[in-house]
mmCIF file of C-alpha atoms in Angstrom:
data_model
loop_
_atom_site.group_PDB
_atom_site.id
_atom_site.type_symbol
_atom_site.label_atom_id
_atom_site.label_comp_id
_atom_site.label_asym_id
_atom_site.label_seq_id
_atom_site.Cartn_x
_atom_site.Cartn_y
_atom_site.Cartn_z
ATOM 1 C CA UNK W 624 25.701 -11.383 -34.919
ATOM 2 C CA UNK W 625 26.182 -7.441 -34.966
ATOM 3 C CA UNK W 626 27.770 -6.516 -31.425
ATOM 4 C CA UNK W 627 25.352 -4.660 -28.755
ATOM 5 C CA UNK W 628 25.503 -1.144 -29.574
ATOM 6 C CA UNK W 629 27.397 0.250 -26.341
ATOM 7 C CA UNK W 630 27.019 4.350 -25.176
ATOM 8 C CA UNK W 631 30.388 5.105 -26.228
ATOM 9 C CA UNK W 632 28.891 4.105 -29.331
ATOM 10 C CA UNK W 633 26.100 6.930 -29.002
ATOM 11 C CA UNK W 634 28.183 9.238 -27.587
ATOM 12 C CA UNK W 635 30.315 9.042 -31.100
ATOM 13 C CA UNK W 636 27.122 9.238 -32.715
ATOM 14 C CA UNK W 637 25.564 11.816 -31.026
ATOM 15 C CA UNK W 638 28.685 13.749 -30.403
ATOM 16 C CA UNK W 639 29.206 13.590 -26.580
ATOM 17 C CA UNK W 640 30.767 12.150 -23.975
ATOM 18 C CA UNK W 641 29.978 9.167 -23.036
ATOM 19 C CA UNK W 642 28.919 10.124 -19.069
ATOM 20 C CA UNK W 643 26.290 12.552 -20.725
ATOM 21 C CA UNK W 644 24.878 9.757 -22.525
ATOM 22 C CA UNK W 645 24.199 7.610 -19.503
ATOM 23 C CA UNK W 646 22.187 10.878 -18.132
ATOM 24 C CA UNK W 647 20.451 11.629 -21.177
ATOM 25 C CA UNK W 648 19.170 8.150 -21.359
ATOM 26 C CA UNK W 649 17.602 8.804 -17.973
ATOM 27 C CA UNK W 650 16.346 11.794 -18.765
ATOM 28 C CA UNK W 651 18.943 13.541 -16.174
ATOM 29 C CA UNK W 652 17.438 17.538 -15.346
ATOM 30 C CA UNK W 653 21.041 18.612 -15.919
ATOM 31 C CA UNK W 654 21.206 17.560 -19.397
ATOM 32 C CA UNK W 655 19.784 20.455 -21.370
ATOM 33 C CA UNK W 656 16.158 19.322 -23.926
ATOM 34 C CA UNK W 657 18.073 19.007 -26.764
ATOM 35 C CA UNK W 658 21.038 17.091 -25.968
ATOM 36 C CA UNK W 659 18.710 14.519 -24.415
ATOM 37 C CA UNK W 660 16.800 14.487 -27.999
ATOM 38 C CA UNK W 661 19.891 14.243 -29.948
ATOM 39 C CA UNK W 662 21.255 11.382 -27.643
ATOM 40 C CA UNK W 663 17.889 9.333 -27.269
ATOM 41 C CA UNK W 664 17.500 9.345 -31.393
ATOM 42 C CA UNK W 665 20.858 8.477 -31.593
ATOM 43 C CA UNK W 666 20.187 5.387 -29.178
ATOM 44 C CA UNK W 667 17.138 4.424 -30.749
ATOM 45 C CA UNK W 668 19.226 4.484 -34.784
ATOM 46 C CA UNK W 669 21.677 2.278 -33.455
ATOM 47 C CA UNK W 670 18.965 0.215 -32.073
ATOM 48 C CA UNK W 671 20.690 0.409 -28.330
ATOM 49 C CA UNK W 672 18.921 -1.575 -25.186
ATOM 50 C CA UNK W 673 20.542 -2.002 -21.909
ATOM 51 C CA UNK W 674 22.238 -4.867 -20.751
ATOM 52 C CA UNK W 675 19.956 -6.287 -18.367
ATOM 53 C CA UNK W 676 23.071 -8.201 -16.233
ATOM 54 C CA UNK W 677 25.288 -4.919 -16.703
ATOM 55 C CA UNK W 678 21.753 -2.906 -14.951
ATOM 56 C CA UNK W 679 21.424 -6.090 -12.345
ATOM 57 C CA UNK W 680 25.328 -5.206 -10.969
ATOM 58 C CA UNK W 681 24.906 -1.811 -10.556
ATOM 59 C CA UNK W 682 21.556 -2.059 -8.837
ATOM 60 C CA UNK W 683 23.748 -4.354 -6.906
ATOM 61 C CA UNK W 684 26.587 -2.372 -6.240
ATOM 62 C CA UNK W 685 24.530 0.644 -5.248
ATOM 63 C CA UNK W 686 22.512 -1.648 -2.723
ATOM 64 C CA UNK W 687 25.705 -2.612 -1.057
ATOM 65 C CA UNK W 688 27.308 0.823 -0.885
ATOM 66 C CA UNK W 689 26.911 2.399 2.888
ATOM 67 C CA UNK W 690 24.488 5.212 2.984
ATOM 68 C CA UNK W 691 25.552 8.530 2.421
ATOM 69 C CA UNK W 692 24.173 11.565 4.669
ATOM 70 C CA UNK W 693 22.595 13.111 1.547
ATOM 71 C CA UNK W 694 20.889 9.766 0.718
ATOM 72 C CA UNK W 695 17.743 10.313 2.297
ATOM 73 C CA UNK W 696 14.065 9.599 1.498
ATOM 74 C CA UNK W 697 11.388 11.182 3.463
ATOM 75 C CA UNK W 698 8.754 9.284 4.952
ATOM 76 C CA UNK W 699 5.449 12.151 4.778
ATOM 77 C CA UNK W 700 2.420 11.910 7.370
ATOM 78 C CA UNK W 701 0.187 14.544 8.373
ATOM 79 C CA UNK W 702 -1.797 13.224 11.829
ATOM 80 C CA UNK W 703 -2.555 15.615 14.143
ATOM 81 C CA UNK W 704 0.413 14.949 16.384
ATOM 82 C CA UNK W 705 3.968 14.509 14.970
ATOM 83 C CA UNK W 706 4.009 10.882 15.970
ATOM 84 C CA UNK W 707 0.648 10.161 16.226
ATOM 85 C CA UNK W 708 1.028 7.615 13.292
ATOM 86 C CA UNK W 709 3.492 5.483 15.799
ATOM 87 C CA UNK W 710 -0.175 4.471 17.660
ATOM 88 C CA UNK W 711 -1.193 3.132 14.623
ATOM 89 C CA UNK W 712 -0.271 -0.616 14.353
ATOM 90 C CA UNK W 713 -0.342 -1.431 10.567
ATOM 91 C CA UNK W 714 1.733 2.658 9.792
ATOM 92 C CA UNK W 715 4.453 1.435 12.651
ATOM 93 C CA UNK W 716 4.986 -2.062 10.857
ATOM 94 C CA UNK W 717 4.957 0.106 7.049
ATOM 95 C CA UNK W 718 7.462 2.222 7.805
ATOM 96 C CA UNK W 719 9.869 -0.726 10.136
ATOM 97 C CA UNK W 720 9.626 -2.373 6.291
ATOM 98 C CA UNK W 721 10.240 0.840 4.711
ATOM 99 C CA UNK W 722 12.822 1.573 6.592
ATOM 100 C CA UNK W 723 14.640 -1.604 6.233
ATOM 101 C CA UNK W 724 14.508 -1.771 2.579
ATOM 102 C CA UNK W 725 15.323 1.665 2.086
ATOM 103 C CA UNK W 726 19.089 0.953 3.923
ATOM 104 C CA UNK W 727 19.249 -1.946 2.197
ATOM 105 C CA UNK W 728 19.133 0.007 -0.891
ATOM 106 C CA UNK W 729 21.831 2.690 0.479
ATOM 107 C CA UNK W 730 19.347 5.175 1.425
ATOM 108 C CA UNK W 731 18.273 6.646 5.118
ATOM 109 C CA UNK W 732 14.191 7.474 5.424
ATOM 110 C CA UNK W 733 13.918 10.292 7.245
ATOM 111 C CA UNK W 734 10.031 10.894 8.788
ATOM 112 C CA UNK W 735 8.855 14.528 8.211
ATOM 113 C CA UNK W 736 5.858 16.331 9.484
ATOM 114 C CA UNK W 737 3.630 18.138 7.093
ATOM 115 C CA UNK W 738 1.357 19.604 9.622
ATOM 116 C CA UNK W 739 3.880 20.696 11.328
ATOM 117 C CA UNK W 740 2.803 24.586 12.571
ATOM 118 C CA UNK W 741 3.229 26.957 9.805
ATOM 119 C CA UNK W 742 4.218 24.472 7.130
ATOM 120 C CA UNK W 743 2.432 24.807 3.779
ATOM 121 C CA UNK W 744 3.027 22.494 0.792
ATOM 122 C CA UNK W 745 4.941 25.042 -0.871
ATOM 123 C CA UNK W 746 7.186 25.857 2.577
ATOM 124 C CA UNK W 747 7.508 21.730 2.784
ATOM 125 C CA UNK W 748 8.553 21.728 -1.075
ATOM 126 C CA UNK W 749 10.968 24.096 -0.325
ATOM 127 C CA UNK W 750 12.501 22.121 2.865
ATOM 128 C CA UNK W 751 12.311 18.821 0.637
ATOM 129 C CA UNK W 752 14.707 21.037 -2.319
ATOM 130 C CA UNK W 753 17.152 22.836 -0.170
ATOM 131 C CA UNK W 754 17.959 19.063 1.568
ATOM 132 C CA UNK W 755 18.255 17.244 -1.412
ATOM 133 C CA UNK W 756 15.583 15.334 -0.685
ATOM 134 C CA UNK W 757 14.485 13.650 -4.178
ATOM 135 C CA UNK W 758 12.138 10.465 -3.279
ATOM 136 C CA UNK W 759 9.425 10.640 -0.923
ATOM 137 C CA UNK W 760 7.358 8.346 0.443
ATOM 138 C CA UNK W 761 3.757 9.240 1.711
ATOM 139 C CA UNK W 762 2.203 7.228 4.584
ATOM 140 C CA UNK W 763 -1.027 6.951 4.992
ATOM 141 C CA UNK W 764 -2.822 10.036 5.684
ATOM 142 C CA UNK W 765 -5.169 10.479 8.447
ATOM 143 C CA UNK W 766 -8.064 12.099 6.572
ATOM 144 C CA UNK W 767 -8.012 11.495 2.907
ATOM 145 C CA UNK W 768 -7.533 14.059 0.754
ATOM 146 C CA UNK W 769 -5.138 16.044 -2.048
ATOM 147 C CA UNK W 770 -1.792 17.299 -1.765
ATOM 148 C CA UNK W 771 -0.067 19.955 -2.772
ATOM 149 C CA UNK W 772 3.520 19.328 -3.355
ATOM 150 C CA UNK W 773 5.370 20.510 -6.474
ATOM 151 C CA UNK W 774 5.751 17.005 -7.433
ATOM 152 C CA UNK W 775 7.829 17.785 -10.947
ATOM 153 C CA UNK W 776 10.861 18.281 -8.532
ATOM 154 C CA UNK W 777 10.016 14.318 -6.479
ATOM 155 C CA UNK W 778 9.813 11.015 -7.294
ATOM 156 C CA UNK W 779 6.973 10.292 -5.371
ATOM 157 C CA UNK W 780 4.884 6.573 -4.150
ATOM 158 C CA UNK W 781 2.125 6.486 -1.380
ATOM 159 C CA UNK W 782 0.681 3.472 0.625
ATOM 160 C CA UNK W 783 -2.979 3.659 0.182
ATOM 161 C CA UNK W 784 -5.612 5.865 -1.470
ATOM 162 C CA UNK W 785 -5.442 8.753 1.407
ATOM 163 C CA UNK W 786 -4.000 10.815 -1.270
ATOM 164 C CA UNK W 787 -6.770 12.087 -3.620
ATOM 165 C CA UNK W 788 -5.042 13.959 -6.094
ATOM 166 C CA UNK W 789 -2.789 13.871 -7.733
ATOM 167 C CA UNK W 790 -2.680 9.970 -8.481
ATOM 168 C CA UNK W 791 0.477 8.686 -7.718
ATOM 169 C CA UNK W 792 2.178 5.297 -7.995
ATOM 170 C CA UNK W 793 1.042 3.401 -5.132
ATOM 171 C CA UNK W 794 1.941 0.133 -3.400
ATOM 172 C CA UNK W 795 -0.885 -1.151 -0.647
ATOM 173 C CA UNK W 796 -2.722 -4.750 0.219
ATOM 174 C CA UNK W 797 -5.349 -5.872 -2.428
ATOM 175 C CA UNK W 798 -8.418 -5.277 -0.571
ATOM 176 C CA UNK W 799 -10.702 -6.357 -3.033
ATOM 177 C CA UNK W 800 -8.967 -9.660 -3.652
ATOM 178 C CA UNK W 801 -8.358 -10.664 0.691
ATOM 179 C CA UNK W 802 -12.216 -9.549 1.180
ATOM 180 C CA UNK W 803 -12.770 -12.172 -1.963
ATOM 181 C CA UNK W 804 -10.774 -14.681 -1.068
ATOM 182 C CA UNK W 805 -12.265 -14.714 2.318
ATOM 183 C CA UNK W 806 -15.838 -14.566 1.166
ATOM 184 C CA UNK W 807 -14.979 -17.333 -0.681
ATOM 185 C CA UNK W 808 -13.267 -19.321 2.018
ATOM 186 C CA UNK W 809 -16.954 -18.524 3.985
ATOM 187 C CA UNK W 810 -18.536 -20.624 0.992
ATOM 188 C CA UNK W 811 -16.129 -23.719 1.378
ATOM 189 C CA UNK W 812 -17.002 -23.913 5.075
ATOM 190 C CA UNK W 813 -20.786 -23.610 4.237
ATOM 191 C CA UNK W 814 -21.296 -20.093 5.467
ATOM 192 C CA UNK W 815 -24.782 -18.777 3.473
ATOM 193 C CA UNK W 816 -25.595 -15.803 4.970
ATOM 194 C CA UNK W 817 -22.146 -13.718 5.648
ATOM 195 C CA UNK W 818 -22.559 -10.213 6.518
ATOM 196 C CA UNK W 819 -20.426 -7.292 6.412
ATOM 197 C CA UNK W 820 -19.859 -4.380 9.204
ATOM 198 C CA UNK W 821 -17.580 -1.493 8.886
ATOM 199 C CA UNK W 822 -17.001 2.180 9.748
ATOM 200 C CA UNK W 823 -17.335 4.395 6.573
ATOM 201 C CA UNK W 824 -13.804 5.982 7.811
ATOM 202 C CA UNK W 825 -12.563 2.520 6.673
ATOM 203 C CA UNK W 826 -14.208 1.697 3.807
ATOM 204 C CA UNK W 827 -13.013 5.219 2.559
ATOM 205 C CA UNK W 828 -9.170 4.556 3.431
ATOM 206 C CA UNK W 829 -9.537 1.501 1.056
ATOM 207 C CA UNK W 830 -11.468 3.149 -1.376
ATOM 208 C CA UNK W 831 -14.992 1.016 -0.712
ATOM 209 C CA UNK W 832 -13.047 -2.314 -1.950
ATOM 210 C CA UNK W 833 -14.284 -4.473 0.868
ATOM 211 C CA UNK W 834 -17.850 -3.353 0.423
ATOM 212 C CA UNK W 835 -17.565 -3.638 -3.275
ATOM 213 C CA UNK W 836 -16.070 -7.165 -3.121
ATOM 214 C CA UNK W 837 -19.114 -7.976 -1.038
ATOM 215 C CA UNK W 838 -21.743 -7.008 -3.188
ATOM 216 C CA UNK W 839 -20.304 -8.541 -6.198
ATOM 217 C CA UNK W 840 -20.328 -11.624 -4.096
ATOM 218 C CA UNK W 841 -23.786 -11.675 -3.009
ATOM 219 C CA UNK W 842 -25.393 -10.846 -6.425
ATOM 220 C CA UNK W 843 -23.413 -14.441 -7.446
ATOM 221 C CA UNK W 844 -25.242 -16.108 -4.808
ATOM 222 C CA UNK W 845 -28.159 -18.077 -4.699
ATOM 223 C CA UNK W 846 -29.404 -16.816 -1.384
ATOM 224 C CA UNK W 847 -32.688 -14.567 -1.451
ATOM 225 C CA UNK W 848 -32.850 -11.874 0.188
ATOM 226 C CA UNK W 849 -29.546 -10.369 0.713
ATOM 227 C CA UNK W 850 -27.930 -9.202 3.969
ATOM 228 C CA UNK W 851 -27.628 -5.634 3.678
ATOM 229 C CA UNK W 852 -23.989 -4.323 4.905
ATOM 230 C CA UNK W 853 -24.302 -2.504 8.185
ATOM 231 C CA UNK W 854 -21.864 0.467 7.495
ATOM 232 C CA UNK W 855 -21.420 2.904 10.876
ATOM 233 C CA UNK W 856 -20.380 6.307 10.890
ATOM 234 C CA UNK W 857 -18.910 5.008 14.874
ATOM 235 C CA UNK W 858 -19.180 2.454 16.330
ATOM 236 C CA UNK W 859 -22.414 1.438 18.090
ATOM 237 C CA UNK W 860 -22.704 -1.835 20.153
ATOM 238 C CA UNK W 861 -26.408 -1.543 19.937
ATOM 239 C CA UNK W 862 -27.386 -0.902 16.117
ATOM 240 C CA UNK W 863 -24.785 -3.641 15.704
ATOM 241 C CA UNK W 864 -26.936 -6.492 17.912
ATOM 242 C CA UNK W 865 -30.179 -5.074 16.626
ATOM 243 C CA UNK W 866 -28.607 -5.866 12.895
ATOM 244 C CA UNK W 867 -27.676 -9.225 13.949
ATOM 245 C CA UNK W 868 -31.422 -10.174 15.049
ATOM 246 C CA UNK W 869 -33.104 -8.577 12.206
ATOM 247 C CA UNK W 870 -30.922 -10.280 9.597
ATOM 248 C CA UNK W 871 -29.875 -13.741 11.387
ATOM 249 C CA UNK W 872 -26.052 -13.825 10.015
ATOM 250 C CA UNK W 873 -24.541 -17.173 10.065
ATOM 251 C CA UNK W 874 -20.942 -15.300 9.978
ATOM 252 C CA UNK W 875 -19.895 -11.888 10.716
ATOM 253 C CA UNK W 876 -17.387 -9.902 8.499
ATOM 254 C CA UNK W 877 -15.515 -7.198 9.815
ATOM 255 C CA UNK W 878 -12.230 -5.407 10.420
ATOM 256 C CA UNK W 879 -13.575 -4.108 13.567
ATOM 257 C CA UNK W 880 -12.310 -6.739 17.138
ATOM 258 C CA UNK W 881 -15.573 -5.063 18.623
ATOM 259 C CA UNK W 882 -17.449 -7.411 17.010
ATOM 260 C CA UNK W 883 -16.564 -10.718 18.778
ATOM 261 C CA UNK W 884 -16.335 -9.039 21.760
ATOM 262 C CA UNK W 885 -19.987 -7.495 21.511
ATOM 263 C CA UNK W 886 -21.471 -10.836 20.240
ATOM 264 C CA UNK W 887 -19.605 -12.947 23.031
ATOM 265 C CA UNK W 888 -20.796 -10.343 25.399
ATOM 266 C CA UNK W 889 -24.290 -11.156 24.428
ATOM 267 C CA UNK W 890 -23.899 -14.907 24.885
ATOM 268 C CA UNK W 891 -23.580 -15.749 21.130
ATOM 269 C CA UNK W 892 -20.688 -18.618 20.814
ATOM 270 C CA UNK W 893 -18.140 -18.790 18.320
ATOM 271 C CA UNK W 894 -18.817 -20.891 16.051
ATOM 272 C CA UNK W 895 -21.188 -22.856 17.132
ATOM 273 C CA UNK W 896 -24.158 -20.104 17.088
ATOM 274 C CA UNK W 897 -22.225 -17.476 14.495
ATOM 275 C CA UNK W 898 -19.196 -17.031 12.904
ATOM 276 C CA UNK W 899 -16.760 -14.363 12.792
ATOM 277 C CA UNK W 900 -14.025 -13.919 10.068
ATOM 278 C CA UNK W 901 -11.820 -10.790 10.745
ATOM 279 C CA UNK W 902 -10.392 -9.712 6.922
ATOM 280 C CA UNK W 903 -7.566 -7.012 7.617
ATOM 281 C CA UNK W 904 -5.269 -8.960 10.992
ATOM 282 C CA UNK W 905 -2.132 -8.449 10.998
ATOM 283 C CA UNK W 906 0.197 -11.126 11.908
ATOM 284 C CA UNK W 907 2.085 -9.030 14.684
ATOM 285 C CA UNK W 908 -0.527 -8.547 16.429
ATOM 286 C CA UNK W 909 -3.040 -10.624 15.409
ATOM 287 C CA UNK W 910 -5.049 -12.662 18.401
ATOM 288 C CA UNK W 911 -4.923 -16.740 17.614
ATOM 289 C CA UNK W 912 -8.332 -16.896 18.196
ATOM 290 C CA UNK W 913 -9.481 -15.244 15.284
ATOM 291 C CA UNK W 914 -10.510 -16.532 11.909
ATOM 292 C CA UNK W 915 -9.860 -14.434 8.633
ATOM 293 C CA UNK W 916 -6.973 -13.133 6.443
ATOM 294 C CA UNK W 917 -3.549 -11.970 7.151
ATOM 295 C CA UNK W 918 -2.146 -8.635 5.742
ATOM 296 C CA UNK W 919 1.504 -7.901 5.338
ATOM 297 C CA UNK W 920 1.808 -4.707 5.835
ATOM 298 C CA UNK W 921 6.244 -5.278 6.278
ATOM 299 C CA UNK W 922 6.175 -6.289 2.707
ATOM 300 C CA UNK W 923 3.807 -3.526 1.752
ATOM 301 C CA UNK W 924 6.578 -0.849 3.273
ATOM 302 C CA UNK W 925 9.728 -2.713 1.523
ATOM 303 C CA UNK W 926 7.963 -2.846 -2.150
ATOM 304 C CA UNK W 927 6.929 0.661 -1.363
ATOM 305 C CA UNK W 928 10.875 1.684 -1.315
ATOM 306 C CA UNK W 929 12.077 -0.681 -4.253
ATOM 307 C CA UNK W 930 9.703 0.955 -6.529
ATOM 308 C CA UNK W 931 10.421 5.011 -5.196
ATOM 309 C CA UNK W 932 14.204 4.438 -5.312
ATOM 310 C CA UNK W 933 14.144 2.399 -8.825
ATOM 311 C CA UNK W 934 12.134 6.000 -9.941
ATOM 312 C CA UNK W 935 14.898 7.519 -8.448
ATOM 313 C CA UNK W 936 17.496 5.703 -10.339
ATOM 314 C CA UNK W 937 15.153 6.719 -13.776
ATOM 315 C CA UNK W 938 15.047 10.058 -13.050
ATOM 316 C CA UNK W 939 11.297 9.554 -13.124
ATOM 317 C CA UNK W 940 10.034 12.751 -11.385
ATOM 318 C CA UNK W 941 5.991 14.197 -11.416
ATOM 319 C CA UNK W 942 2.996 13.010 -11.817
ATOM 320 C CA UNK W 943 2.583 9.677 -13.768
ATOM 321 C CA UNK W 944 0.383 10.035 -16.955
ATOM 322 C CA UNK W 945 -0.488 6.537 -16.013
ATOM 323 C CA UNK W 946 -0.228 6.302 -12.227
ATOM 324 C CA UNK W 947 0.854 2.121 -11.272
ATOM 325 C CA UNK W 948 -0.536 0.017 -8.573
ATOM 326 C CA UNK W 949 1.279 -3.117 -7.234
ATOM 327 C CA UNK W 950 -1.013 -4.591 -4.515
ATOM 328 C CA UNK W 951 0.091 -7.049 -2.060
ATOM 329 C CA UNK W 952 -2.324 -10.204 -1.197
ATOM 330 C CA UNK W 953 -3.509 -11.352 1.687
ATOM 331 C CA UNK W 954 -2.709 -15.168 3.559
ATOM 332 C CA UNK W 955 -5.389 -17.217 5.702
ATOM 333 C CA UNK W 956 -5.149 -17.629 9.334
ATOM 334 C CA UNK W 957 -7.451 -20.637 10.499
ATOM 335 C CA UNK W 958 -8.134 -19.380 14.304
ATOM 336 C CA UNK W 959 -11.297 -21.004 16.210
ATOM 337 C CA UNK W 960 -14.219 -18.496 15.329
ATOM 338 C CA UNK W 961 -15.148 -20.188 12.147
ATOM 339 C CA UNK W 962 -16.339 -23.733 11.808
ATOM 340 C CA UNK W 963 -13.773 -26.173 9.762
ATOM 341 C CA UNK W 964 -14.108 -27.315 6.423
ATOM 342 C CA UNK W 965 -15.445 -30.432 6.006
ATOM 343 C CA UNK W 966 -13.418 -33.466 7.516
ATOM 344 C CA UNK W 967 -10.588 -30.529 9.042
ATOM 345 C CA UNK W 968 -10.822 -30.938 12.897
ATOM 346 C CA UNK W 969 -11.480 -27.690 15.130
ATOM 347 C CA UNK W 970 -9.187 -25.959 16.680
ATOM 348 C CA UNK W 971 -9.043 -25.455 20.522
ATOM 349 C CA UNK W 972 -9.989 -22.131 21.299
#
């Protein structure tokens, strides 16, 4: 067998040194256009691909190597209050895994403010160049919405769909799948009539998955006629109990804790006269009691930072032509507000 072409190899070819190679292969700013041409057909003659245990000891060596102060990634939120995020439950435990991961990896996150007074996208582009600040990392925006960043100078990954343009590479739970999974787990118990209440503000910060899971659900079932999702623009203890005697659910969907609380108020008893499956708990804070799914929002912040600092590493800066998604699933958690499946004993509330 021929040996692996090697970029000292290339760099004879191409007629460089072999450190500009390794750049030009990553597509490095500081190597001029047509260097990186000359070097990347040179690679691609001799038929040159990297060796994947050479790539796995680097990633490894620059993992273990203590952060340096320039070795920052900024964490980006724009609430109405610096640290107004920190009163969000599911941001804090994001950005604890973010944070983790990201000095794992050598690198410090760093949270900055963009609605800071007086900062503009272009006056927060410019803080994010003069620091050296190449990866950032957007949190979930309050409102959704675009942003204006000159992105050809960032790598760049957000958590969620709060950004609306431009699409970015994006790492958050797979709504669509948990809301199935625990639609279907309604089925196995014998749950007929499941219905669904949100806020819109919700079902817009996941992009309308959990509504659009449920529809496709119902239209698969036999069941005739179908509950129709009560969607709130606040919520309202008093359309909600109306909704529930109109339509008679035997279980109640929701992300909202307002729920049980409004239907125990009311004398309804979990589950003997309704059930109630809660699809976006998470585990940290997540009360025994309930029935539903599990999100892991830790893991959600960690993958978040291996994928921004391996774009880092590629010198892959801008917007994506094809923007990625890597969505994190959902776990059950049996609680007491459901009835068991067949032959499983209830638990004690």
């Amino acid at each position: 067998m021929n040996p692996r072409p090697t970029m000292r190899d290339i760099a004879e070819k191409a007629g460089c040194h072999y450190s500009t190679v390794s750049l030009a292969l990553r597509n490095h700013p500081r190597i001029a256009a047509e260097t990186r041409e000359r070097v990347q057909r040179a690679a691609e003659e001799l038929g040159y691909r990297p060796d994947p245990m050479l790539a796995a000891l680097n990633a490894y060596r620059v993992m273990k190597q203590p952060p340096r102060q320039s070795s920052v990634l900024a964490w980006l939120t724009n609430y109405p209050t610096r640290d107004h995020w920190r009163d969000v439950s599911c941001e804090c435990i994001y950005h604890q895994g973010a944070q983790r991961r990201a000095e794992e990896r050598g690198y410090r996150l760093e949270h900055l403010w963009m609605a800071e007074p007086g900062i503009t996208d272009r006056r927060m582009s410019d803080i994010l160049r003069n620091r050296g600040i190449e990866g950032l990392l957007l949190a979930p925006q309050q409102h959704p919405g675009p942003l204006g960043l000159d992105w050809a100078d960032f790598s760049a990954v957000t958590i969620g769909y709060t950004v609306l343009r431009p699409k970015l590479h994006n790492v958050f739970h797979h709504d669509y799948r948990i809301m199935t999974a625990l639609l279907e787990e309604l089925g196995r118990r014998d749950y007929r009539r499941p219905g669904l209440v949100e806020l819109r503000e919700h079902e817009l910060r996941v992009d309308h998955q959990w509504l659009a899971s449920y529809l496709v659900h119902q239209r698969a079932q036999p069941v005739r006629p179908h509950l129709p999702p009560l969607i709130l623009d606040g919520w309202d203890e008093k359309i909600f109990l109306r909704w529930v005697e109109r339509h008679e659910p035997d279980a109640v969907v929701s992300k909202l804790p307002e729920v049980a609380a409004a239907l125990k108020k009311e004398g309804y008893r979990f589950p003997a006269d309704i059930g109630v499956a809660l699809h976006s708990m998470v585990e940290q804070d997540a009360p025994n009691v309930c029935s539903g799914m599990l999100k892991h929002p830790l893991q959600v912040g960690q993958m978040a930072v291996d994928l921004l600092v391996d774009m880092i590493h590629r010198n892959e800066k801008g917007v994506p032509v094809l923007p990625q998604q890597l969505l994190i699933d959902g776990s059950w958690h049996e609680g007491s507000t459901l009835r068991p499946r067949a032959g499983v004993h209830a638990r004690a509330s």
